[in-house]
């Protein structure tokens, strides 16, 4: 896990400008956290970079997941789908959730193990699992 | 789905539903849409009409569905259609 994070960071390095641009808001939060940390712990300096990269990637995935969920449930654009939104809050029953998961699989070109797919209840959880599976696939 | 704990039988139903959707993927787009529509309608109809405590009937439907899914996976089957049949649930 740590190894994959390291490789992920190194791959992102050439695009640091873009990453910074996308993460301006998150960056502020990270810096605020850093102020409360003891500066003598040099290892903690690595955390903001990891979080920044992680946030950048997941934001894109979350947005894509949200689009698919809206399409699957025939929601209007007025309906707000955020990372923390539960499918049940959008009026999805268990059959709807199965359809959403199948739609996500097709969009991202992955196959979710049924046991793991059952654990998905929010957009965030779906995005996290997708990230994990896409990484496994490209590895 | 994650919040509420599903019974074993419910999991079987969802697993069967997934199987149908997967099988539909390998079909040409027109067939696929019709298959998905038929399957979705059938599952939702049964989820409303069938008593959750009627385990015997649910098990029967699961076996029937599994058989139909196996047929659908066979390349020999060209298409899928549905006919309204009035059956007694005694």
Coordinates of C-alpha atoms in Angstrom, one line a residue:
Chain A
X1 CA 0.0 0.0 0.0
X2 CA 2.7 2.4 1.0
X3 CA 4.6 1.4 -2.2
X4 CA 1.7 2.2 -4.4
X5 CA 1.3 5.6 -2.8
X6 CA 4.9 6.4 -3.4
X7 CA 4.7 5.4 -7.0
X8 CA 1.5 7.4 -7.3
X9 CA 3.2 10.5 -6.0
X10 CA 6.2 10.1 -8.2
X11 CA 3.9 9.7 -11.2
X12 CA 2.1 12.9 -10.3
X13 CA 5.2 14.9 -9.8
X14 CA 5.5 16.2 -13.4
X15 CA 2.0 17.6 -13.1
X16 CA 2.5 19.3 -9.8
X17 CA 1.3 22.7 -11.2
X18 CA -2.0 21.2 -12.3
X19 CA -2.4 19.3 -9.1
X20 CA -1.8 22.5 -7.1
X21 CA -4.3 24.4 -9.1
X22 CA -7.0 21.8 -8.6
X23 CA -6.3 21.5 -4.9
X24 CA -6.2 25.1 -3.8
X25 CA -9.0 24.8 -1.4
X26 CA -7.9 21.5 0.0
X27 CA -4.3 22.8 0.2
X28 CA -5.5 25.5 2.7
X29 CA -7.1 22.9 4.9
X30 CA -4.0 20.7 4.8
X31 CA -1.8 23.7 5.8
X32 CA -4.1 24.5 8.7
X33 CA -3.7 21.0 9.9
X34 CA 0.1 21.2 9.5
X35 CA 0.2 24.2 11.8
X36 CA -1.1 22.2 14.7
X37 CA 1.5 19.5 14.2
X38 CA 4.8 19.3 15.9
X39 CA 7.4 20.4 13.4
X40 CA 10.0 18.1 14.8
X41 CA 8.3 15.2 13.2
X42 CA 9.7 15.5 9.7
X43 CA 7.8 12.4 8.4
X44 CA 4.5 14.2 8.7
X45 CA 5.5 16.6 6.0
X46 CA 4.9 13.8 3.6
X47 CA 1.2 13.6 4.6
X48 CA 0.0 16.8 2.9
X49 CA 1.4 15.7 -0.5
X50 CA -0.2 12.4 -0.3
X51 CA -3.6 13.8 0.8
X52 CA -3.4 16.4 -2.0
X53 CA -2.8 13.8 -4.6
X54 CA -5.4 11.6 -3.2
X55 CA -8.0 14.3 -3.0
X56 CA -7.2 15.4 -6.6
X57 CA -7.8 12.0 -8.0
X58 CA -10.8 11.1 -6.0
X59 CA -12.6 14.4 -6.7
X60 CA -12.7 13.5 -10.4
X61 CA -13.8 10.0 -9.7
X62 CA -16.5 11.2 -7.3
X63 CA -17.9 13.6 -9.9
X64 CA -18.0 10.8 -12.5
X65 CA -19.7 8.5 -10.1
X66 CA -22.3 11.2 -9.3
X67 CA -23.1 11.6 -13.0
X68 CA -23.6 7.9 -13.4
X69 CA -25.8 7.7 -10.3
X70 CA -28.0 10.6 -11.6
X71 CA -28.3 9.0 -15.0
X72 CA -29.2 5.6 -13.5
X73 CA -31.8 7.0 -11.2
X74 CA -33.2 9.5 -13.7
X75 CA -32.5 12.4 -11.4
X76 CA -32.8 16.0 -12.5
X77 CA -29.7 18.2 -12.4
X78 CA -31.3 20.1 -9.5
X79 CA -30.7 17.0 -7.3
X80 CA -27.4 17.4 -5.5
X81 CA -25.2 14.3 -5.3
X82 CA -22.2 14.7 -3.1
X83 CA -19.5 12.3 -1.9
X84 CA -21.4 11.6 1.3
X85 CA -24.8 11.1 -0.3
X86 CA -26.4 7.7 0.3
X87 CA -28.1 5.9 -2.5
X88 CA -31.0 5.3 -0.2
X89 CA -31.4 9.0 0.3
X90 CA -31.9 9.4 -3.4
X91 CA -34.8 6.9 -3.4
X92 CA -32.8 3.9 -4.6
X93 CA -33.8 0.4 -3.5
X94 CA -31.5 -2.6 -3.5
X95 CA -32.3 -3.4 -7.2
X96 CA -31.4 0.2 -8.1
X97 CA -28.1 -0.2 -6.3
X98 CA -27.3 -3.3 -8.2
X99 CA -27.9 -1.4 -11.5
X100 CA -25.7 1.5 -10.3
X101 CA -22.9 -0.8 -9.5
X102 CA -23.2 -2.5 -12.9
X103 CA -23.2 0.9 -14.6
X104 CA -20.0 1.9 -12.7
X105 CA -18.3 -1.3 -13.7
X106 CA -19.0 -0.7 -17.3
X107 CA -18.0 2.9 -17.3
X108 CA -14.6 2.3 -15.6
X109 CA -14.0 -1.1 -17.3
X110 CA -13.7 -3.0 -14.0
X111 CA -15.4 -5.9 -12.3
X112 CA -16.4 -5.6 -8.7
X113 CA -16.5 -8.7 -6.5
X114 CA -20.0 -9.1 -5.4
X115 CA -19.1 -9.2 -1.7
X116 CA -17.4 -5.8 -2.0
X117 CA -20.1 -4.3 -4.2
X118 CA -22.6 -5.1 -1.4
X119 CA -20.8 -2.8 1.0
X120 CA -21.3 0.2 -1.2
X121 CA -23.8 2.6 0.3
X122 CA -22.5 6.1 -0.6
X123 CA -20.9 7.8 -3.6
X124 CA -17.6 8.1 -1.6
X125 CA -17.5 4.3 -1.0
X126 CA -18.1 3.6 -4.6
X127 CA -15.4 6.1 -5.7
X128 CA -12.9 4.6 -3.3
X129 CA -13.5 1.0 -4.5
X130 CA -13.3 2.1 -8.1
X131 CA -9.9 3.8 -7.5
X132 CA -8.6 0.7 -5.8
X133 CA -9.8 -1.6 -8.7
X134 CA -8.5 0.7 -11.4
X135 CA -5.1 0.7 -9.7
X136 CA -5.0 -3.1 -9.5
X137 CA -6.0 -3.3 -13.1
X138 CA -3.2 -0.9 -14.3
X139 CA -0.6 -2.5 -12.1
Chain B
X1 CA -27.8 -1.4 0.5
X2 CA -24.8 -1.5 2.9
X3 CA -26.7 0.1 5.7
X4 CA -29.5 -2.5 6.0
X5 CA -28.5 -6.1 6.5
X6 CA -29.9 -8.2 3.7
X7 CA -31.2 -11.7 4.4
X8 CA -29.6 -14.7 2.6
X9 CA -32.6 -14.9 0.3
X10 CA -32.4 -11.2 -0.5
X11 CA -28.7 -11.7 -1.4
X12 CA -29.6 -14.5 -3.7
X13 CA -32.2 -12.4 -5.5
X14 CA -29.7 -9.5 -6.0
X15 CA -27.1 -12.0 -7.2
X16 CA -29.5 -13.4 -9.7
X17 CA -30.3 -9.9 -10.9
X18 CA -26.6 -9.1 -11.3
X19 CA -26.3 -12.3 -13.3
X20 CA -29.0 -11.2 -15.7
X21 CA -27.5 -7.8 -16.2
X22 CA -24.1 -9.3 -17.0
X23 CA -25.6 -11.8 -19.4
X24 CA -27.4 -8.9 -21.2
X25 CA -24.1 -7.1 -21.8
X26 CA -22.8 -9.7 -24.2
X27 CA -25.9 -9.2 -26.4
X28 CA -26.3 -6.8 -29.3
X29 CA -27.5 -3.4 -28.1
X30 CA -31.1 -3.7 -29.2
X31 CA -31.5 -7.1 -27.6
X32 CA -29.7 -5.9 -24.6
X33 CA -32.1 -3.0 -23.9
X34 CA -35.1 -5.3 -24.3
X35 CA -33.6 -7.9 -22.0
X36 CA -32.8 -5.3 -19.3
X37 CA -36.3 -3.9 -19.6
X38 CA -37.9 -7.2 -19.2
X39 CA -35.7 -8.4 -16.4
X40 CA -36.0 -5.1 -14.5
X41 CA -39.8 -5.1 -14.8
X42 CA -40.0 -8.7 -13.7
X43 CA -37.9 -8.2 -10.6
X44 CA -39.6 -5.0 -9.5
X45 CA -43.0 -6.6 -10.1
X46 CA -42.1 -9.5 -7.9
X47 CA -40.6 -7.3 -5.2
X48 CA -44.0 -5.6 -4.9
X49 CA -46.3 -8.5 -5.2
X50 CA -44.6 -11.4 -3.5
X51 CA -45.0 -11.8 0.3
X52 CA -41.6 -11.7 1.9
X53 CA -42.6 -14.5 4.2
X54 CA -43.6 -16.8 1.4
X55 CA -40.3 -18.6 1.3
X56 CA -41.4 -21.5 -0.7
X57 CA -42.7 -19.3 -3.6
X58 CA -39.5 -17.2 -3.5
X59 CA -37.3 -20.3 -3.6
X60 CA -39.4 -21.5 -6.6
X61 CA -38.9 -18.1 -8.3
X62 CA -35.1 -18.2 -7.6
X63 CA -34.8 -21.7 -9.2
X64 CA -36.9 -20.6 -12.2
X65 CA -34.8 -17.5 -12.6
X66 CA -31.6 -19.4 -12.4
X67 CA -32.8 -21.8 -15.1
X68 CA -33.8 -18.9 -17.3
X69 CA -30.5 -17.2 -16.8
X70 CA -28.6 -20.3 -17.9
X71 CA -30.7 -20.4 -21.0
X72 CA -30.0 -16.7 -21.6
X73 CA -26.2 -17.3 -21.4
X74 CA -26.4 -20.0 -24.1
X75 CA -25.5 -18.7 -27.5
X76 CA -28.3 -20.8 -29.0
X77 CA -30.8 -18.4 -27.5
X78 CA -31.4 -15.6 -30.0
X79 CA -33.6 -13.3 -28.0
X80 CA -35.9 -13.0 -25.0
X81 CA -39.5 -12.1 -24.7
X82 CA -42.2 -12.2 -22.0
X83 CA -45.8 -13.1 -22.0
X84 CA -48.3 -12.1 -19.3
X85 CA -49.5 -15.3 -17.7
X86 CA -52.0 -15.2 -14.9
X87 CA -51.0 -17.8 -12.3
X88 CA -52.5 -18.6 -9.0
X89 CA -50.2 -18.4 -6.0
X90 CA -51.9 -21.0 -3.8

